[in-house]
Short mmCIF file of C-alpha atoms in Angstrom, two decimals:
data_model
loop_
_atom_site.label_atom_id
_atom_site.label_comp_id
_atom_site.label_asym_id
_atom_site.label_seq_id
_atom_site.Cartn_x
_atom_site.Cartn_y
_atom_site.Cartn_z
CA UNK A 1 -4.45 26.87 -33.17
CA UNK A 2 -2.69 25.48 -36.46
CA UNK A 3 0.29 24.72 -37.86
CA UNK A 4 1.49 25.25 -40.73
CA UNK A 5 1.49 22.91 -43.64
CA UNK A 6 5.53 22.97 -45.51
CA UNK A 7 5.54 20.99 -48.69
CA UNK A 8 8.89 20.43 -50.62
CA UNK A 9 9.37 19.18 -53.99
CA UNK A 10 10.72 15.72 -53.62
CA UNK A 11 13.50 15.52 -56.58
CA UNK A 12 15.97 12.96 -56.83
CA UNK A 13 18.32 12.51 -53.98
CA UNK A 14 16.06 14.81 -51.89
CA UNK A 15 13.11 13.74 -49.26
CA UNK A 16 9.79 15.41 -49.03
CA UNK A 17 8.76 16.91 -45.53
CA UNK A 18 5.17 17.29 -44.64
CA UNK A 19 3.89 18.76 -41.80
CA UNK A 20 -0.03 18.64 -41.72
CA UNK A 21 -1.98 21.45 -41.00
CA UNK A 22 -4.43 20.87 -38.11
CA UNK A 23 -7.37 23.49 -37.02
CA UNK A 24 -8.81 23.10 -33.76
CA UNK A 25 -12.50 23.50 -32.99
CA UNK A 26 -13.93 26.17 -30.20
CA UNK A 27 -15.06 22.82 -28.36
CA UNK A 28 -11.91 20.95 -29.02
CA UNK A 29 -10.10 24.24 -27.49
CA UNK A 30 -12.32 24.67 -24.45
CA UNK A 31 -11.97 20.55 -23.91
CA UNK A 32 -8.13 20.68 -23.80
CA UNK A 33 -7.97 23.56 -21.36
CA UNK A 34 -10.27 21.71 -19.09
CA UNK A 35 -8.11 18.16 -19.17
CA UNK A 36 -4.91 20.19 -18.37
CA UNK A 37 -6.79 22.92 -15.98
CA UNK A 38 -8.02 19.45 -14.42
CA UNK A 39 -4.24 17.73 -14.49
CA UNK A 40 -2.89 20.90 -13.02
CA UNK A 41 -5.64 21.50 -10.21
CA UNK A 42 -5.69 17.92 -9.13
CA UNK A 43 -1.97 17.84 -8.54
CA UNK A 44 -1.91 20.65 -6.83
CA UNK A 45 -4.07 18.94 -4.22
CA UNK A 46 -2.10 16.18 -4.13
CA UNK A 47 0.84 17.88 -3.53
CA UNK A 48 -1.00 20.43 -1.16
CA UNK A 49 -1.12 18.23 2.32
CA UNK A 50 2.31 17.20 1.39
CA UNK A 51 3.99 20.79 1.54
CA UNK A 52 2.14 21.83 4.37
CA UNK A 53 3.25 18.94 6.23
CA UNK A 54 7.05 19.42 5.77
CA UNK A 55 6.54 23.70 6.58
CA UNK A 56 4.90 23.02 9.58
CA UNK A 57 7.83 20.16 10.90
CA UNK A 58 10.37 22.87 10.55
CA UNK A 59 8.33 24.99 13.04
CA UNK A 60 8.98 26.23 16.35
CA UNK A 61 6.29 25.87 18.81
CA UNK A 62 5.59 29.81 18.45
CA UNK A 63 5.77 29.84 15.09
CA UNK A 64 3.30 27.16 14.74
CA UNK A 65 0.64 28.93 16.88
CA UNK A 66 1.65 32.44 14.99
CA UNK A 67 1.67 32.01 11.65
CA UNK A 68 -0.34 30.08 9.00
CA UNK A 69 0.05 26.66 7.71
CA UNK A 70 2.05 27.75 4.73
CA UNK A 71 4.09 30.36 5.44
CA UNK A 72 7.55 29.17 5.37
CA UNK A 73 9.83 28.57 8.76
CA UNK A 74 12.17 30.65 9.95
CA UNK A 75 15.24 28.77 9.28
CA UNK A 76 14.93 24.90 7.45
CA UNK A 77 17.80 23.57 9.96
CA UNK A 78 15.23 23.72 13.07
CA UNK A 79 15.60 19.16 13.22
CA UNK A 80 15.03 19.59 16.94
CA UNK A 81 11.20 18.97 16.34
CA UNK A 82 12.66 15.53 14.46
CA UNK A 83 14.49 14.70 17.91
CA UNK A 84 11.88 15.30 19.86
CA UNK A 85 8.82 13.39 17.80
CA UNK A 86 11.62 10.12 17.83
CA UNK A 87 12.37 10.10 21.27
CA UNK A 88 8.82 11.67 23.39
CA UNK A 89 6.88 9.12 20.69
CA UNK A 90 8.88 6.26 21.36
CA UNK A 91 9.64 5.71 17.45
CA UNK A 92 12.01 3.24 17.89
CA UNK A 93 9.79 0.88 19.47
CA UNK A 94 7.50 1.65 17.45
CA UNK A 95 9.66 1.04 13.92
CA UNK A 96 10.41 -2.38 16.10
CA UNK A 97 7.02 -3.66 16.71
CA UNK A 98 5.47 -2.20 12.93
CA UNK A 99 8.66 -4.13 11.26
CA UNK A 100 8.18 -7.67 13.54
CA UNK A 101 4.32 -7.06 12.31
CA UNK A 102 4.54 -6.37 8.90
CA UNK A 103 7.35 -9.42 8.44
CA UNK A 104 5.26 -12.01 10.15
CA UNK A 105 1.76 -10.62 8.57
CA UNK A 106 3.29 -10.68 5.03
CA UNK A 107 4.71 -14.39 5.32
CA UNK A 108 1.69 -15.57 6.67
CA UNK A 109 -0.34 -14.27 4.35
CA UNK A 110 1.36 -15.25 1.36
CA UNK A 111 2.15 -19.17 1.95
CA UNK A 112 -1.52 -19.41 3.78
CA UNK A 113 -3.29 -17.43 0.83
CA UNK A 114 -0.89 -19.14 -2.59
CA UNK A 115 -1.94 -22.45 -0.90
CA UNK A 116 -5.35 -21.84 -0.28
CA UNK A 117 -5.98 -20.44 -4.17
CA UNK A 118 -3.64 -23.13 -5.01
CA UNK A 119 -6.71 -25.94 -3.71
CA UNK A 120 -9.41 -24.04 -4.64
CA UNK A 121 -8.13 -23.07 -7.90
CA UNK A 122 -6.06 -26.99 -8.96
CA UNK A 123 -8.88 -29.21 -6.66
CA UNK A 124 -12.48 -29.76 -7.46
CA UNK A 125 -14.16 -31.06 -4.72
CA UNK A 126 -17.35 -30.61 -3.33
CA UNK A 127 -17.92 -27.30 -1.63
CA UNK A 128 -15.24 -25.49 -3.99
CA UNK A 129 -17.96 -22.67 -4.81
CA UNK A 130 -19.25 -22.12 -1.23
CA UNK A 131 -16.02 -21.23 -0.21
CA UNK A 132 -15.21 -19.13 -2.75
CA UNK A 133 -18.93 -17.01 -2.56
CA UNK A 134 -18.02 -17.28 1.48
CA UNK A 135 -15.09 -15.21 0.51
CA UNK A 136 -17.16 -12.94 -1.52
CA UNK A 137 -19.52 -12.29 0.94
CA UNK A 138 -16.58 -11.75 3.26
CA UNK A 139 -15.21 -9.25 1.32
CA UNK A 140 -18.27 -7.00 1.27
CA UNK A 141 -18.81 -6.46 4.71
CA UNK A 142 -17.63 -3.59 5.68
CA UNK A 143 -14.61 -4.12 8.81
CA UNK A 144 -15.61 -1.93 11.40
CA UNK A 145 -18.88 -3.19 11.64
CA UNK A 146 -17.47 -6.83 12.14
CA UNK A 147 -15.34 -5.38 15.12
CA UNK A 148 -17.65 -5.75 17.67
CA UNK A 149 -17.67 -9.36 17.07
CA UNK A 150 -13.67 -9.77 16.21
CA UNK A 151 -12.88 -7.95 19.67
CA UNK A 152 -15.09 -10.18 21.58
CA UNK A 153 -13.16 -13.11 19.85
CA UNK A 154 -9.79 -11.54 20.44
CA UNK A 155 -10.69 -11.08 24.62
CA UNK A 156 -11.89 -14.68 24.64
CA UNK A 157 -8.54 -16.06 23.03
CA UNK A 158 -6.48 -13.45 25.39
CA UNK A 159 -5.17 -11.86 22.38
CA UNK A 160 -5.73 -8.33 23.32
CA UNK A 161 -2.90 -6.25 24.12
CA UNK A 162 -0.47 -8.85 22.54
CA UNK A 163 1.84 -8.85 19.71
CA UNK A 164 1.44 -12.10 18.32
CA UNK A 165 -2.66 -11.71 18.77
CA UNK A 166 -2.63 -8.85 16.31
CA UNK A 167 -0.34 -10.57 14.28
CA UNK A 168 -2.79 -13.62 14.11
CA UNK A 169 -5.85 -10.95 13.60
CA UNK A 170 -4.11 -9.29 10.64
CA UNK A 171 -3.50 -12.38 8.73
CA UNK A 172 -6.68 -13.93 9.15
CA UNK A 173 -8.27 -10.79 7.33
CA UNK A 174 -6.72 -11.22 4.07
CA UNK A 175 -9.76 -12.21 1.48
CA UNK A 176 -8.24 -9.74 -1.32
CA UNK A 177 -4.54 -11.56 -1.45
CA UNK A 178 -6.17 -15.04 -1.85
CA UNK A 179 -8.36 -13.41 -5.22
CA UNK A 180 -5.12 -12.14 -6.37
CA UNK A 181 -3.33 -15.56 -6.25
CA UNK A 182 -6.03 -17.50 -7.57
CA UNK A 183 -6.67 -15.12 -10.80
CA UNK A 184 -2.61 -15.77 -11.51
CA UNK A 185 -2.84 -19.49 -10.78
CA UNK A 186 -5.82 -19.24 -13.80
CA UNK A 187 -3.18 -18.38 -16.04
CA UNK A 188 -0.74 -21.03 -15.42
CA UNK A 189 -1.61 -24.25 -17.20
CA UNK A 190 -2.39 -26.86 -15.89
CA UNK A 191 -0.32 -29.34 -18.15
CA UNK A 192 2.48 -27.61 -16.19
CA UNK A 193 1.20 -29.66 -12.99
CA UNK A 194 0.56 -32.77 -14.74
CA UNK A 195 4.32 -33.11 -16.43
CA UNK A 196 5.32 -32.44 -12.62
CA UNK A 197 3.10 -35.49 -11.94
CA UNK A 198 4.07 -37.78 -14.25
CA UNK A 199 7.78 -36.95 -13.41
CA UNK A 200 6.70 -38.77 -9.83
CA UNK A 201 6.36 -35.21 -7.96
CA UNK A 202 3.76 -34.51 -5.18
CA UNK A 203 1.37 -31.87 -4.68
CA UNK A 204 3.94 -30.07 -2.24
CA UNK A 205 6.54 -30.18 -4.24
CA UNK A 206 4.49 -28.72 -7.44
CA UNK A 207 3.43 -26.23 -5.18
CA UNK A 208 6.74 -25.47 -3.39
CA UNK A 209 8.94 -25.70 -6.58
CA UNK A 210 7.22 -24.74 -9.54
CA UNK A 211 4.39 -22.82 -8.82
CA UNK A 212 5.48 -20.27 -6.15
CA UNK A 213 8.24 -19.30 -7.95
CA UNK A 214 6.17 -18.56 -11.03
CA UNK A 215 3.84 -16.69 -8.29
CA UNK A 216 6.42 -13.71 -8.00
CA UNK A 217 4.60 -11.18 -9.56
CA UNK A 218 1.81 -11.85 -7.51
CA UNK A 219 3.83 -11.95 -4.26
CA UNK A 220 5.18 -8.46 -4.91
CA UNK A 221 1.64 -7.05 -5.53
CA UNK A 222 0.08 -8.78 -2.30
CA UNK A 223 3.25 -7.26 -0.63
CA UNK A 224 2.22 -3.96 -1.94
CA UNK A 225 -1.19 -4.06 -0.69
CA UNK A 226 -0.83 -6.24 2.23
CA UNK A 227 2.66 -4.37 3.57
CA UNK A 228 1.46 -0.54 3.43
CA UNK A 229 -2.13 -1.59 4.52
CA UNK A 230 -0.61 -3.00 8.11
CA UNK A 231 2.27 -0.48 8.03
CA UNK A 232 -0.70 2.34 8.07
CA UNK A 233 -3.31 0.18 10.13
CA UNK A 234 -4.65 2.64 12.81
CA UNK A 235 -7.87 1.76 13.76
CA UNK A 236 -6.91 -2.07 14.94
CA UNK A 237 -3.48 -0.91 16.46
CA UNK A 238 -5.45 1.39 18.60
CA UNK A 239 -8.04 -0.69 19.63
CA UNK A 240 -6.42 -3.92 20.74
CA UNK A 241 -2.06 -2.81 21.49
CA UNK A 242 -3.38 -1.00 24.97
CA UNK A 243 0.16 -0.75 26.03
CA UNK A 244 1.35 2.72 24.10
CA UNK A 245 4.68 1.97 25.44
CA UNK A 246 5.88 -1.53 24.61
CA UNK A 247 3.16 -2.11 21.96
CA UNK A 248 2.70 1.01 20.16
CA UNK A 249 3.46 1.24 16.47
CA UNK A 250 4.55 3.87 14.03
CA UNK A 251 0.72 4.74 13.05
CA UNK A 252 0.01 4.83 17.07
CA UNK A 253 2.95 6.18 18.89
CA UNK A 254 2.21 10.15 16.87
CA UNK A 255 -1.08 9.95 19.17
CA UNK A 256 1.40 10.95 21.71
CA UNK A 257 1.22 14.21 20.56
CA UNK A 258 -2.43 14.67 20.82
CA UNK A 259 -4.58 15.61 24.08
CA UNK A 260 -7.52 17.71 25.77
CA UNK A 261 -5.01 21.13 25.80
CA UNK A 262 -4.49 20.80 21.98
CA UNK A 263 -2.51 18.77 19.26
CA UNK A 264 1.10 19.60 18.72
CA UNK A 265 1.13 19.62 14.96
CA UNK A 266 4.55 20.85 14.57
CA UNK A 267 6.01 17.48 16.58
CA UNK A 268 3.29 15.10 14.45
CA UNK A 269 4.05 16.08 11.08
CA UNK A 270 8.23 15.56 11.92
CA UNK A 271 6.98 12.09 12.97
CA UNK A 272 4.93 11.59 9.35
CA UNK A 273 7.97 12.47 7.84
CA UNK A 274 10.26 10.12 10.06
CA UNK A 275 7.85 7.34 9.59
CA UNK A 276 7.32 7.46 5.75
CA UNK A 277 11.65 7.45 5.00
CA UNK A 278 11.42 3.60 5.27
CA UNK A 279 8.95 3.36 3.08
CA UNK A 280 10.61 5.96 0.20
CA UNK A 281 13.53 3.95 1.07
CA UNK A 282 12.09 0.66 -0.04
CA UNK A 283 10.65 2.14 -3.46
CA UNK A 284 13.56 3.24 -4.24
CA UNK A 285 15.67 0.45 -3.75
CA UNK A 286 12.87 -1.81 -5.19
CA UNK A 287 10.92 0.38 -7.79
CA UNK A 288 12.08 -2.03 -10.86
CA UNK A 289 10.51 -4.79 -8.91
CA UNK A 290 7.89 -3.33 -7.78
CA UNK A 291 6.73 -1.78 -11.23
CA UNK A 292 7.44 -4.96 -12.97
CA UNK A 293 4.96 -7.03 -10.47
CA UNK A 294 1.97 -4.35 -10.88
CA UNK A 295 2.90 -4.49 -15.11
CA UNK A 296 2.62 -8.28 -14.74
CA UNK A 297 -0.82 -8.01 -12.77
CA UNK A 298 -2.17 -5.94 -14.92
CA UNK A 299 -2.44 -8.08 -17.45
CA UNK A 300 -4.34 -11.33 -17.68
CA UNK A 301 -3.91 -14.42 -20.05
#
C-alpha cells in the first residue's frame, strides 16, 4: 500500500501540494487487518442478540417452533405478539411499580449519597478513614453472597413483598454513587465554602445552594448507573416482590412467559422490546445531557 508522492513547482502566485508517500510493512499490513477484522467481528456480536431478538417478536407461535432463530417472519405487521406480552405480563403494572422505584431510589440516593461525600469529603473528624475503608470493603463483597443475611434483615423489618421495603433495600446499597460524589467534591475548592461562610451562610445552605448545583454532572452520571441498574434489577425483584401481580416489575413480569412445558420466546422478546422504548426514549430526548455529564466525569482536576 502507497500513495503516491505529487510535487509541484511552487512559483509566484501558485501553492505547492505535497502528498507524502507512505509504504506499509508486511506486519503493519497484517496488524491493520486484524484491528478492523476485530472492529467488524465484535460488532457483529453486539448487534447479533439484538437482531435475533426483534425476528423472533414478529413470530407466530408456529413459526417460532419451525424455523430458526434468524430466518426472517412471515410478514413484519404480526404486533399481536406485542398485545399479548403487554396485557398476559401485566406490563402496565409493571412500567408503574419500575417507574415509582426507580424515582424514589434515584432521589434517595442522590441527596443521601452528595451529603454523605459532602461530610466525609468538607469534615475531618475522627473516624473519617474508617468509614471510608468501611465503604471499600463494602464494595468488594460480592452481593449475592450478602443476601442471605440482607433477606433475613428484610423478613425481620416486614419488608418482604413490599414496595417501599425494596425501595429502602435499593438505596441503602449504593457505595459506588457516594465515590462518585466525593471524587467531584475533590475538585471544587474549598475557598468556594469559606466565601459562603464568611458571607454568614450555614453548612445547609452551602450544601443546598452552591454545591449541588455545581454537582450536576455528577447527578446525571449516578442517574446513569443508579437508574438502568434498578430499571434491570432481576435478581432482588424476584426474590423479595412475591406478589407477580401487584408487585411485579418490567424485569419480572416477562417470567410470565416461562414454565415446566417450555418458554415462549416469541411473547418474551416483544416484551424486551416493549420494555427497552422508555429507555431509547429517554436517550434520545436527553443524549446532550447525558454525554455532557459522562465528558465532565471523565475528567478530573
Amino acid at each position: 500500500m502507497s500513495k503516491d508522492k505529487v510535487i509541484q513547482p511552487a512559483g509566484e502566485g501558485t501553492v505547492a501540494y505535497v502528498k507524502a508517500k507512505k509504504h506499509y510493512s508486511v506486519a503493519q499490513i497484517v496488524w491493520i487487518v486484524i484491528k478492523y477484522f476485530s472492529v467488524a467481528f465484535f460488532s457483529f456480536l453486539a448487534v447479533l442478540p439484538i437482531a435475533s431478538v426483534v425476528i423472533t417478536a414478529f413470530k407466530t407461535d408456529a413459526e417460532y417452533q419451525s424455523t430458526s432463530v434468524m430466518t426472517p417472519p412471515a410478514t413484519w405487521f404480526n404486533f399481536s405478539n406485542f398485545a399479548r406480552a403487554w396485557e398476559k405480563a401485566n406490563m402496565g403494572r409493571a412500567f408503574l411499580n419500575s417507574f415509582i422505584i426507580v424515582v424514589c431510589v434515584l432521589g434517595v440516593s442522590i441527596i443521601i449519597g452528595s451529603q454523605l461525600a459532602y461530610i466525609l469529603n468538607r469534615f475531618k473528624f475522627p473516624g473519617n478513614k474508617i468509614i471510608r475503608s468501611a465503604f471499600y470493603f463494602a464494595s468488594l463483597l460480592p452481593a449475592v453472597a450478602m443476601q442471605v443475611a440482607v433477606y433475613e434483615i428484610m423478613v425481620k423489618l416486614h419488608f418482604v413483598n413490599t414496595l417501599y421495603g425494596y425501595i429502602i433495600m435499593m438505596c441503602g446499597t449504593d457505595v459506588i454513587s457516594i465515590y462518585i460524589f466525593i471524587q467531584y467534591f475533590e475538585n471544587i475548592p474549598v475557598s468556594l465554602d469559606e466565601s459562603a461562610i464568611i458571607d454568614g451562610a450555614n453548612y445547609w445552605t452551602i450544601y443546598w445552594k452552591i454545591l449541588l448545583p455545581l454537582l450536576k454532572p455528577a447527578i446525571v452520571t449516578v442517574c446513569i448507573l443508579k437508574g438502568v441498574g434498578t430499571y434491570n434489577e432481576y435478581y432482588c425483584a424476584q426474590l423479595y416482590l412475591q406478589d407477580k401481580q401487584k408487585l411485579c416489575t418490567v424485569s419480572t413480569s416477562l417470567y410470565t412467559f416461562t414454565g415446566p412445558l417450555g418458554n415462549r420466546y416469541n411473547l418474551i422478546c416483544a416484551g424486551v422490546i416493549i420494555s427497552f422504548i422508555p429507555i431509547l426514549l429517554i436517550f434520545i430526548v436527553c443524549q446532550k445531557q447525558i454525554y455532557n455529564g459522562i465528558a465532565a466525569g471523565a475528567v478530573k482536576g
